[in-house]
PDB file of C-alpha atoms and ligand atoms in Angstrom:
ATOM      1  CA  MET A  16      14.347  62.762  89.931  1.00  0.00           C
ATOM      2  CA  ARG A  17      18.169  63.123  90.092  1.00  0.00           C
ATOM      3  CA  LYS A  18      19.475  60.168  87.867  1.00  0.00           C
ATOM      4  CA  GLY A  19      23.200  59.527  88.652  1.00  0.00           C
ATOM      5  CA  ILE A  20      25.437  56.334  86.796  1.00  0.00           C
ATOM      6  CA  TYR A  21      27.841  54.521  87.970  1.00  0.00           C
ATOM      7  CA  PRO A  22      30.173  53.025  85.749  1.00  0.00           C
ATOM      8  CA  GLY A  23      32.762  50.678  85.789  1.00  0.00           C
ATOM      9  CA  SER A  24      35.087  47.565  84.272  1.00  0.00           C
ATOM     10  CA  PHE A  25      34.166  46.125  87.318  1.00  0.00           C
ATOM     11  CA  ASP A  26      36.374  42.803  86.654  1.00  0.00           C
ATOM     12  CA  PRO A  27      35.622  41.508  89.229  1.00  0.00           C
ATOM     13  CA  PHE A  28      33.314  43.974  91.172  1.00  0.00           C
ATOM     14  CA  THR A  29      35.073  44.333  94.743  1.00  0.00           C
ATOM     15  CA  ASN A  30      34.196  46.210  98.325  1.00  0.00           C
ATOM     16  CA  GLY A  31      35.990  49.270  97.167  1.00  0.00           C
ATOM     17  CA  HIS A  32      32.937  49.615  94.400  1.00  0.00           C
ATOM     18  CA  LEU A  33      30.559  48.541  96.522  1.00  0.00           C
ATOM     19  CA  ASP A  34      31.023  51.212  98.817  1.00  0.00           C
ATOM     20  CA  ILE A  35      31.264  53.840  95.746  1.00  0.00           C
ATOM     21  CA  ILE A  36      27.677  52.741  95.565  1.00  0.00           C
ATOM     22  CA  VAL A  37      26.363  52.531  98.848  1.00  0.00           C
ATOM     23  CA  ARG A  38      27.094  56.584  99.219  1.00  0.00           C
ATOM     24  CA  ALA A  39      25.994  56.790  95.367  1.00  0.00           C
ATOM     25  CA  ALA A  40      22.607  55.537  95.926  1.00  0.00           C
ATOM     26  CA  SER A  41      22.415  58.053  98.801  1.00  0.00           C
ATOM     27  CA  LEU A  42      22.819  61.045  95.962  1.00  0.00           C
ATOM     28  CA  CYS A  43      20.990  60.253  93.459  1.00  0.00           C
ATOM     29  CA  ASP A  44      16.815  59.345  93.110  1.00  0.00           C
ATOM     30  CA  LYS A  45      17.829  56.403  91.063  1.00  0.00           C
ATOM     31  CA  LEU A  46      21.300  55.271  90.368  1.00  0.00           C
ATOM     32  CA  TYR A  47      22.443  53.356  87.519  1.00  0.00           C
ATOM     33  CA  VAL A  48      25.056  50.821  87.765  1.00  0.00           C
ATOM     34  CA  ALA A  49      26.494  50.372  84.491  1.00  0.00           C
ATOM     35  CA  ALA A  50      29.324  47.438  82.967  1.00  0.00           C
ATOM     36  CA  ALA A  51      30.327  48.596  80.434  1.00  0.00           C
ATOM     37  CA  ARG A  52      33.410  48.345  78.264  1.00  0.00           C
ATOM     38  CA  ASN A  53      36.856  49.774  78.548  1.00  0.00           C
ATOM     39  CA  GLY A  54      38.433  49.498  74.872  1.00  0.00           C
ATOM     40  CA  THR A  55      42.107  49.271  76.739  1.00  0.00           C
ATOM     41  CA  LYS A  56      41.548  46.235  78.941  1.00  0.00           C
ATOM     42  CA  GLU A  57      40.924  42.560  78.052  1.00  0.00           C
ATOM     43  CA  PRO A  58      38.575  41.009  80.687  1.00  0.00           C
ATOM     44  CA  LEU A  59      38.743  38.139  82.615  1.00  0.00           C
ATOM     45  CA  PHE A  60      35.142  37.955  83.231  1.00  0.00           C
ATOM     46  CA  THR A  61      32.286  37.925  80.508  1.00  0.00           C
ATOM     47  CA  LEU A  62      29.596  40.650  80.607  1.00  0.00           C
ATOM     48  CA  GLY A  63      27.217  38.148  81.966  1.00  0.00           C
ATOM     49  CA  GLU A  64      29.491  37.079  84.677  1.00  0.00           C
ATOM     50  CA  ARG A  65      29.746  40.894  85.533  1.00  0.00           C
ATOM     51  CA  LEU A  66      25.721  41.545  85.559  1.00  0.00           C
ATOM     52  CA  GLU A  67      25.462  39.187  86.938  1.00  0.00           C
ATOM     53  CA  ILE A  68      26.961  39.154  90.201  1.00  0.00           C
ATOM     54  CA  LEU A  69      26.122  43.301  90.471  1.00  0.00           C
ATOM     55  CA  LYS A  70      22.928  42.466  90.067  1.00  0.00           C
ATOM     56  CA  GLU A  71      23.354  39.920  92.983  1.00  0.00           C
ATOM     57  CA  CYS A  72      25.446  42.867  95.080  1.00  0.00           C
ATOM     58  CA  CYS A  73      22.707  45.288  94.293  1.00  0.00           C
ATOM     59  CA  GLN A  74      20.189  43.781  95.175  1.00  0.00           C
ATOM     60  CA  GLY A  75      17.579  45.013  97.722  1.00  0.00           C
ATOM     61  CA  ASN A  76      18.399  48.783  96.967  1.00  0.00           C
ATOM     62  CA  GLY A  77      14.921  49.817  94.616  1.00  0.00           C
ATOM     63  CA  SER A  78      16.730  52.741  93.243  1.00  0.00           C
ATOM     64  CA  ILE A  79      19.487  51.112  92.413  1.00  0.00           C
ATOM     65  CA  GLU A  80      19.660  49.487  88.288  1.00  0.00           C
ATOM     66  CA  VAL A  81      22.298  47.277  86.871  1.00  0.00           C
ATOM     67  CA  VAL A  82      22.665  48.314  82.711  1.00  0.00           C
ATOM     68  CA  THR A  83      25.527  47.771  80.156  1.00  0.00           C
ATOM     69  CA  PHE A  84      25.679  49.584  77.301  1.00  0.00           C
ATOM     70  CA  ASP A  85      27.696  49.478  74.145  1.00  0.00           C
ATOM     71  CA  GLY A  86      29.260  52.918  72.556  1.00  0.00           C
ATOM     72  CA  LEU A  87      29.866  56.385  74.807  1.00  0.00           C
ATOM     73  CA  LEU A  88      28.736  56.851  78.225  1.00  0.00           C
ATOM     74  CA  ALA A  89      27.766  60.541  77.475  1.00  0.00           C
ATOM     75  CA  ASP A  90      25.115  59.384  74.595  1.00  0.00           C
ATOM     76  CA  PHE A  91      23.871  56.595  77.554  1.00  0.00           C
ATOM     77  CA  CYS A  92      23.513  60.286  80.021  1.00  0.00           C
ATOM     78  CA  ILE A  93      21.797  61.725  77.543  1.00  0.00           C
ATOM     79  CA  LYS A  94      19.874  59.398  76.508  1.00  0.00           C
ATOM     80  CA  ASN A  95      18.454  58.405  79.860  1.00  0.00           C
ATOM     81  CA  GLY A  96      18.431  62.050  81.119  1.00  0.00           C
ATOM     82  CA  ILE A  97      21.375  60.809  83.457  1.00  0.00           C
ATOM     83  CA  SER A  98      22.332  64.674  84.976  1.00  0.00           C
ATOM     84  CA  SER A  99      25.126  62.992  87.409  1.00  0.00           C
ATOM     85  CA  ILE A 100      28.215  60.533  86.390  1.00  0.00           C
ATOM     86  CA  ILE A 101      29.837  59.246  89.654  1.00  0.00           C
ATOM     87  CA  ARG A 102      33.501  57.679  89.656  1.00  0.00           C
ATOM     88  CA  GLY A 103      35.651  56.612  92.684  1.00  0.00           C
ATOM     89  CA  LEU A 104      39.006  58.357  93.244  1.00  0.00           C
ATOM     90  CA  ARG A 105      41.461  56.198  95.845  1.00  0.00           C
ATOM     91  CA  ALA A 106      44.851  58.148  94.897  1.00  0.00           C
ATOM     92  CA  THR A 107      46.325  60.546  93.103  1.00  0.00           C
ATOM     93  CA  ALA A 108      47.199  58.255  90.670  1.00  0.00           C
ATOM     94  CA  ASP A 109      44.008  57.826  89.666  1.00  0.00           C
ATOM     95  CA  TYR A 110      43.436  62.013  88.873  1.00  0.00           C
ATOM     96  CA  GLU A 111      45.237  62.137  85.281  1.00  0.00           C
ATOM     97  CA  TYR A 112      42.860  59.154  84.311  1.00  0.00           C
ATOM     98  CA  GLU A 113      40.011  60.367  85.811  1.00  0.00           C
ATOM     99  CA  HIS A 114      40.651  64.371  84.747  1.00  0.00           C
ATOM    100  CA  ALA A 115      41.009  63.357  81.365  1.00  0.00           C
ATOM    101  CA  ILE A 116      38.100  61.202  81.214  1.00  0.00           C
ATOM    102  CA  ALA A 117      35.595  63.674  83.152  1.00  0.00           C
ATOM    103  CA  LEU A 118      36.499  67.087  80.614  1.00  0.00           C
ATOM    104  CA  MET A 119      35.735  64.614  77.741  1.00  0.00           C
ATOM    105  CA  ASN A 120      32.873  63.302  78.733  1.00  0.00           C
ATOM    106  CA  ARG A 121      31.940  67.273  79.571  1.00  0.00           C
ATOM    107  CA  ARG A 122      33.346  68.329  75.999  1.00  0.00           C
ATOM    108  CA  LEU A 123      30.641  64.857  75.091  1.00  0.00           C
ATOM    109  CA  ALA A 124      27.336  66.079  77.393  1.00  0.00           C
ATOM    110  CA  PRO A 125      27.788  69.583  78.379  1.00  0.00           C
ATOM    111  CA  GLN A 126      24.753  68.446  80.329  1.00  0.00           C
ATOM    112  CA  VAL A 127      25.708  66.202  82.225  1.00  0.00           C
ATOM    113  CA  GLU A 128      28.305  66.360  85.674  1.00  0.00           C
ATOM    114  CA  THR A 129      31.271  64.270  86.501  1.00  0.00           C
ATOM    115  CA  VAL A 130      31.257  63.720  90.339  1.00  0.00           C
ATOM    116  CA  PHE A 131      34.127  62.051  92.377  1.00  0.00           C
ATOM    117  CA  LEU A 132      33.671  60.359  95.738  1.00  0.00           C
ATOM    118  CA  MET A 133      36.883  59.631  97.686  1.00  0.00           C
ATOM    119  CA  ALA A 134      37.737  55.622  98.104  1.00  0.00           C
ATOM    120  CA  ASP A 135      36.965  55.055 101.599  1.00  0.00           C
ATOM    121  CA  ALA A 136      40.199  54.339 103.475  1.00  0.00           C
ATOM    122  CA  GLU A 137      40.363  50.639 103.754  1.00  0.00           C
ATOM    123  CA  ASN A 138      39.690  50.528 100.752  1.00  0.00           C
ATOM    124  CA  SER A 139      41.645  52.893  98.420  1.00  0.00           C
ATOM    125  CA  PHE A 140      44.735  50.047  97.952  1.00  0.00           C
ATOM    126  CA  ILE A 141      42.023  47.763  96.282  1.00  0.00           C
ATOM    127  CA  SER A 142      42.248  47.502  92.334  1.00  0.00           C
ATOM    128  CA  SER A 143      40.689  44.230  90.163  1.00  0.00           C
ATOM    129  CA  THR A 144      44.158  43.901  88.743  1.00  0.00           C
ATOM    130  CA  ILE A 145      45.652  43.450  92.243  1.00  0.00           C
ATOM    131  CA  VAL A 146      42.550  41.241  93.200  1.00  0.00           C
ATOM    132  CA  LYS A 147      43.209  39.369  90.120  1.00  0.00           C
ATOM    133  CA  GLU A 148      46.798  39.257  90.687  1.00  0.00           C
ATOM    134  CA  VAL A 149      46.681  38.103  94.646  1.00  0.00           C
ATOM    135  CA  ALA A 150      42.988  35.222  93.351  1.00  0.00           C
ATOM    136  CA  ARG A 151      44.919  34.017  90.662  1.00  0.00           C
ATOM    137  CA  ASN A 152      48.221  33.101  93.071  1.00  0.00           C
ATOM    138  CA  GLY A 153      46.064  31.357  95.520  1.00  0.00           C
ATOM    139  CA  GLY A 154      46.153  33.744  98.142  1.00  0.00           C
ATOM    140  CA  ASP A 155      42.797  35.407 100.058  1.00  0.00           C
ATOM    141  CA  VAL A 156      41.228  37.668  97.983  1.00  0.00           C
ATOM    142  CA  SER A 157      38.176  37.222 100.914  1.00  0.00           C
ATOM    143  CA  SER A 158      38.290  40.819 102.884  1.00  0.00           C
ATOM    144  CA  PHE A 159      38.721  42.850  99.942  1.00  0.00           C
ATOM    145  CA  VAL A 160      35.253  41.074  97.482  1.00  0.00           C
ATOM    146  CA  PRO A 161      32.269  40.149  97.834  1.00  0.00           C
ATOM    147  CA  PRO A 162      31.469  36.413  98.891  1.00  0.00           C
ATOM    148  CA  ALA A 163      29.698  35.694  95.554  1.00  0.00           C
ATOM    149  CA  VAL A 164      33.007  36.968  93.609  1.00  0.00           C
ATOM    150  CA  VAL A 165      35.133  34.836  95.832  1.00  0.00           C
ATOM    151  CA  SER A 166      33.384  31.784  94.353  1.00  0.00           C
ATOM    152  CA  GLN A 167      33.824  33.433  90.658  1.00  0.00           C
ATOM    153  CA  LEU A 168      37.096  33.667  91.406  1.00  0.00           C
ATOM    154  CA  LYS A 169      38.278  30.175  92.573  1.00  0.00           C
ATOM    155  CA  SER A 170      36.313  28.443  89.795  1.00  0.00           C
ATOM    156  CA  LYS A 171      38.058  31.565  87.487  1.00  0.00           C
ATOM    157  CA  PHE A 172      41.637  30.124  88.606  1.00  0.00           C
ATOM    158  CA  SER A 173      41.097  26.364  89.719  1.00  0.00           C
TER     159      SER A 173
HETATM  160  N1  COA B  24      37.164  50.703  94.814  1.00  0.00           N
HETATM  161  C1  COA B  24      38.214  49.576  94.141  1.00  0.00           C
HETATM  162  N2  COA B  24      38.692  49.913  92.627  1.00  0.00           N
HETATM  163  C2  COA B  24      38.236  50.962  92.286  1.00  0.00           C
HETATM  164  C3  COA B  24      37.588  51.609  92.651  1.00  0.00           C
HETATM  165  C4  COA B  24      36.800  51.797  94.115  1.00  0.00           C
HETATM  166  N3  COA B  24      36.816  52.359  94.672  1.00  0.00           N
HETATM  167  N4  COA B  24      37.573  52.774  92.124  1.00  0.00           N
HETATM  168  C5  COA B  24      38.085  52.463  90.852  1.00  0.00           C
HETATM  169  N5  COA B  24      39.023  51.257  91.447  1.00  0.00           N
HETATM  170  C6  COA B  24      39.637  50.737  90.240  1.00  0.00           C
HETATM  171  C7  COA B  24      38.712  49.530  89.592  1.00  0.00           C
HETATM  172  O1  COA B  24      38.956  48.285  90.113  1.00  0.00           O
HETATM  173  C8  COA B  24      39.883  49.371  88.089  1.00  0.00           C
HETATM  174  O2  COA B  24      41.097  48.054  88.592  1.00  0.00           O
HETATM  175  P1  COA B  24      42.110  47.787  86.952  1.00  0.00           P
HETATM  176  O3  COA B  24      42.261  48.938  86.223  1.00  0.00           O
HETATM  177  O4  COA B  24      42.814  47.053  87.858  1.00  0.00           O
HETATM  178  O5  COA B  24      40.838  47.349  86.905  1.00  0.00           O
HETATM  179  C9  COA B  24      40.273  50.450  87.969  1.00  0.00           C
HETATM  180  O6  COA B  24      40.131  51.289  89.340  1.00  0.00           O
HETATM  181  C10 COA B  24      39.335  51.630  87.089  1.00  0.00           C
HETATM  182  O7  COA B  24      38.666  51.040  86.631  1.00  0.00           O
HETATM  183  P2  COA B  24      37.193  51.170  86.608  1.00  0.00           P
HETATM  184  O8  COA B  24      35.885  52.019  87.394  1.00  0.00           O
HETATM  185  O9  COA B  24      35.819  50.121  86.261  1.00  0.00           O
HETATM  186  O10 COA B  24      36.325  52.204  85.329  1.00  0.00           O
HETATM  187  P3  COA B  24      37.282  51.556  84.228  1.00  0.00           P
HETATM  188  O11 COA B  24      38.730  52.819  83.919  1.00  0.00           O
HETATM  189  O12 COA B  24      38.072  50.189  83.167  1.00  0.00           O
HETATM  190  O13 COA B  24      36.153  52.176  83.124  1.00  0.00           O
HETATM  191  C11 COA B  24      34.553  53.190  81.891  1.00  0.00           C
HETATM  192  C12 COA B  24      35.318  53.075  81.998  1.00  0.00           C
HETATM  193  C13 COA B  24      33.664  51.568  81.440  1.00  0.00           C
HETATM  194  C14 COA B  24      33.652  53.901  82.481  1.00  0.00           C
HETATM  195  C15 COA B  24      34.842  53.815  80.760  1.00  0.00           C
HETATM  196  O14 COA B  24      36.007  53.398  79.874  1.00  0.00           O
HETATM  197  C16 COA B  24      33.563  54.420  80.257  1.00  0.00           C
HETATM  198  O15 COA B  24      32.612  54.638  80.210  1.00  0.00           O
HETATM  199  N6  COA B  24      33.303  52.833  78.556  1.00  0.00           N
HETATM  200  C17 COA B  24      32.759  53.938  77.456  1.00  0.00           C
HETATM  201  C18 COA B  24      33.130  54.325  76.476  1.00  0.00           C
HETATM  202  C19 COA B  24      33.137  55.706  76.680  1.00  0.00           C
HETATM  203  O16 COA B  24      32.461  56.283  76.980  1.00  0.00           O
HETATM  204  N7  COA B  24      34.494  55.825  77.195  1.00  0.00           N
HETATM  205  C20 COA B  24      35.416  56.805  77.799  1.00  0.00           C
HETATM  206  C21 COA B  24      35.436  57.692  76.803  1.00  0.00           C
HETATM  207  S1  COA B  24      36.164  59.557  77.047  1.00  0.00           S
END
Protein backbone atom coordinates (compact mmCIF):
# COMPACT_ATOMS: atom_id res chain seq x y z
CA MET A 1 0.00 0.00 0.00
CA ARG A 2 1.42 3.41 -0.98
CA LYS A 3 0.88 5.87 1.84
CA GLY A 4 1.38 9.61 1.42
CA ILE A 5 1.03 12.59 3.70
CA TYR A 6 0.05 16.17 2.93
CA PRO A 7 1.13 18.22 5.96
CA GLY A 8 0.49 21.89 6.57
CA SER A 9 -0.57 24.40 9.13
CA PHE A 10 -3.87 25.03 7.28
CA ASP A 11 -4.53 28.29 9.13
CA PRO A 12 -6.96 28.45 7.43
CA PHE A 13 -7.55 25.70 4.87
CA THR A 14 -7.95 27.15 1.34
CA ASN A 15 -9.16 26.02 -2.09
CA GLY A 16 -5.48 25.78 -3.02
CA HIS A 17 -4.93 23.15 -0.34
CA LEU A 18 -8.08 21.31 -1.45
CA ASP A 19 -6.82 21.17 -5.04
CA ILE A 20 -3.54 19.59 -3.89
CA ILE A 21 -5.39 17.06 -1.68
CA VAL A 22 -7.67 15.90 -4.51
CA ARG A 23 -4.72 15.43 -6.87
CA ALA A 24 -2.49 13.83 -4.22
CA ALA A 25 -5.22 11.36 -3.24
CA SER A 26 -5.19 9.97 -6.76
CA LEU A 27 -1.46 9.18 -6.43
CA CYS A 28 -1.65 7.20 -3.16
CA ASP A 29 -3.68 4.31 -1.78
CA LYS A 30 -3.94 6.20 1.48
CA LEU A 31 -3.40 9.92 2.05
CA TYR A 32 -2.93 11.39 5.50
CA VAL A 33 -3.82 15.07 5.66
CA ALA A 34 -1.96 16.33 8.70
CA ALA A 35 -2.56 19.59 10.49
CA ALA A 36 0.82 20.19 12.05
CA ARG A 37 2.55 22.86 14.03
CA ASN A 38 4.91 25.26 12.33
CA GLY A 39 6.99 26.54 15.26
CA THR A 40 7.47 29.92 13.53
CA LYS A 41 3.73 30.70 13.17
CA GLU A 42 1.18 31.81 15.75
CA PRO A 43 -2.10 30.33 14.45
CA LEU A 44 -5.41 32.17 14.34
CA PHE A 45 -7.39 28.92 14.53
CA THR A 46 -6.97 26.31 17.24
CA LEU A 47 -5.79 22.89 16.23
CA GLY A 48 -9.28 21.56 17.01
CA GLU A 49 -10.88 24.11 14.67
CA ARG A 50 -8.45 23.28 11.88
CA LEU A 51 -9.01 19.54 12.24
CA GLU A 52 -12.77 20.02 12.18
CA ILE A 53 -12.62 21.94 8.89
CA LEU A 54 -10.23 19.44 7.33
CA LYS A 55 -12.52 16.54 8.28
CA GLU A 56 -15.54 18.32 6.85
CA CYS A 57 -13.77 19.16 3.57
CA CYS A 58 -12.27 15.67 3.11
CA GLN A 59 -15.31 13.62 4.06
CA GLY A 60 -16.56 11.25 1.38
CA ASN A 61 -13.10 10.17 0.29
CA GLY A 62 -12.38 6.89 2.09
CA SER A 63 -8.68 6.93 1.24
CA ILE A 64 -8.07 10.17 3.18
CA GLU A 65 -7.45 10.32 6.93
CA VAL A 66 -7.16 13.63 8.75
CA VAL A 67 -4.59 13.54 11.54
CA THR A 68 -2.29 15.66 13.64
CA PHE A 69 1.07 14.89 15.21
CA ASP A 70 3.58 16.31 17.64
CA GLY A 71 7.27 16.37 16.88
CA LEU A 72 8.94 15.78 13.56
CA LEU A 73 7.13 15.01 10.32
CA ALA A 74 9.92 12.59 9.41
CA ASP A 75 9.31 10.58 12.60
CA PHE A 76 5.57 10.44 11.94
CA CYS A 77 6.29 9.11 8.44
CA ILE A 78 8.65 6.40 9.68
CA LYS A 79 6.23 5.33 12.43
CA ASN A 80 3.29 5.03 10.02
CA GLY A 81 5.02 3.52 6.99
CA ILE A 82 4.48 6.65 4.88
CA SER A 83 6.64 6.75 1.75
CA SER A 84 5.77 10.19 0.28
CA ILE A 85 5.44 13.70 1.65
CA ILE A 86 3.30 15.81 -0.70
CA ARG A 87 3.85 19.56 -0.88
CA GLY A 88 2.34 22.18 -3.17
CA LEU A 89 4.53 24.65 -5.04
CA ARG A 90 2.93 27.94 -6.04
CA ALA A 91 5.74 30.13 -7.33
CA THR A 92 9.50 30.32 -7.31
CA ALA A 93 9.27 32.03 -3.91
CA ASP A 94 8.18 28.69 -2.39
CA TYR A 95 11.13 26.84 -3.84
CA GLU A 96 13.94 27.83 -1.48
CA TYR A 97 11.94 27.13 1.65
CA GLU A 98 10.60 23.82 0.34
CA HIS A 99 14.03 22.79 -0.92
CA ALA A 100 15.60 23.18 2.52
CA ILE A 101 12.79 21.32 4.29
CA ALA A 102 12.75 18.50 1.71
CA LEU A 103 16.49 17.98 2.08
CA MET A 104 16.27 18.00 5.88
CA ASN A 105 13.39 15.54 5.83
CA ARG A 106 15.37 13.28 3.52
CA ARG A 107 18.33 13.41 5.91
CA LEU A 108 16.00 12.53 8.81
CA ALA A 109 14.09 9.82 6.90
CA PRO A 110 15.96 8.73 3.73
CA GLN A 111 13.24 6.24 2.80
CA VAL A 112 10.63 9.02 2.51
CA GLU A 113 10.45 10.97 -0.77
CA THR A 114 9.07 14.52 -0.99
CA VAL A 115 6.83 14.97 -4.02
CA PHE A 116 5.90 18.46 -5.27
CA LEU A 117 2.66 19.20 -7.06
CA MET A 118 2.34 22.48 -8.94
CA ALA A 119 -0.49 24.58 -7.55
CA ASP A 120 -3.27 25.19 -10.00
CA ALA A 121 -2.82 28.56 -11.75
CA GLU A 122 -6.15 29.72 -10.40
CA ASN A 123 -4.97 29.21 -6.81
CA SER A 124 -1.32 30.03 -7.12
CA PHE A 125 -1.58 33.50 -5.58
CA ILE A 126 -3.58 32.32 -2.54
CA SER A 127 -1.96 31.91 0.85
CA SER A 128 -3.50 31.50 4.28
CA THR A 129 -1.95 34.81 5.36
CA ILE A 130 -3.46 36.74 2.44
CA VAL A 131 -6.88 35.16 3.02
CA LYS A 132 -6.76 36.16 6.71
CA GLU A 133 -5.75 39.70 5.79
CA VAL A 134 -8.66 40.09 3.36
CA ALA A 135 -11.15 38.58 5.85
CA ARG A 136 -9.85 40.68 8.75
CA ASN A 137 -10.59 43.80 6.72
CA GLY A 138 -14.09 42.73 5.73
CA GLY A 139 -13.31 41.51 2.20
CA ASP A 140 -15.07 38.64 0.44
CA VAL A 141 -12.97 35.45 0.59
CA SER A 142 -15.65 33.06 -0.68
CA SER A 143 -13.83 32.33 -3.92
CA PHE A 144 -10.60 31.37 -2.10
CA VAL A 145 -11.79 29.08 0.69
CA PRO A 146 -14.50 26.43 1.23
CA PRO A 147 -17.84 27.74 2.60
CA ALA A 148 -17.18 26.34 6.10
CA VAL A 149 -14.00 28.43 6.31
CA VAL A 150 -15.87 31.58 5.22
CA SER A 151 -18.17 31.19 8.26
CA GLN A 152 -15.27 30.39 10.59
CA LEU A 153 -13.41 33.51 9.44
CA LYS A 154 -16.54 35.65 9.84
CA SER A 155 -16.99 34.54 13.43
CA LYS A 156 -13.29 35.10 14.24
CA PHE A 157 -13.34 38.65 12.92
CA SER A 158 -16.87 39.72 13.87
N1 LIG B 1 -2.60 26.74 -2.11
C1 LIG B 1 -2.72 27.73 -1.23
N2 LIG B 1 -1.78 28.01 -0.30
C2 LIG B 1 -0.70 27.23 -0.28
C3 LIG B 1 -0.52 26.18 -1.18
C4 LIG B 1 -1.53 25.94 -2.14
N3 LIG B 1 -1.44 24.97 -3.02
N4 LIG B 1 0.66 25.60 -0.92
C5 LIG B 1 1.19 26.27 0.11
N5 LIG B 1 0.37 27.27 0.48
C6 LIG B 1 0.60 28.28 1.51
C7 LIG B 1 -0.10 28.04 2.80
O1 LIG B 1 -1.39 28.65 2.79
C8 LIG B 1 0.83 28.71 3.78
O2 LIG B 1 0.56 30.09 3.79
P1 LIG B 1 0.97 31.02 5.01
O3 LIG B 1 2.48 31.00 5.08
O4 LIG B 1 0.42 32.32 4.64
O5 LIG B 1 0.38 30.41 6.25
C9 LIG B 1 2.20 28.47 3.15
O6 LIG B 1 1.97 28.25 1.80
C10 LIG B 1 2.94 27.26 3.61
O7 LIG B 1 2.34 26.74 4.70
P2 LIG B 1 1.92 25.25 4.92
O8 LIG B 1 1.80 24.47 3.67
O9 LIG B 1 0.72 25.27 5.79
O10 LIG B 1 3.12 24.70 5.60
P3 LIG B 1 3.94 25.33 6.77
O11 LIG B 1 5.23 25.70 6.13
O12 LIG B 1 3.26 26.35 7.56
O13 LIG B 1 4.05 24.09 7.71
C11 LIG B 1 4.74 21.91 8.30
C12 LIG B 1 4.84 23.06 7.34
C13 LIG B 1 3.69 22.08 9.38
C14 LIG B 1 4.42 20.73 7.50
C15 LIG B 1 6.12 21.85 8.90
O14 LIG B 1 6.34 23.00 9.68
C16 LIG B 1 6.31 20.61 9.72
O15 LIG B 1 6.52 19.57 9.15
N6 LIG B 1 6.28 20.75 11.05
C17 LIG B 1 6.55 19.62 11.95
C18 LIG B 1 7.99 19.74 12.47
C19 LIG B 1 8.95 19.36 11.38
O16 LIG B 1 9.13 18.20 11.08
N7 LIG B 1 9.56 20.39 10.79
C20 LIG B 1 10.40 20.21 9.64
C21 LIG B 1 11.79 19.98 10.06
S1 LIG B 1 12.79 20.47 8.74
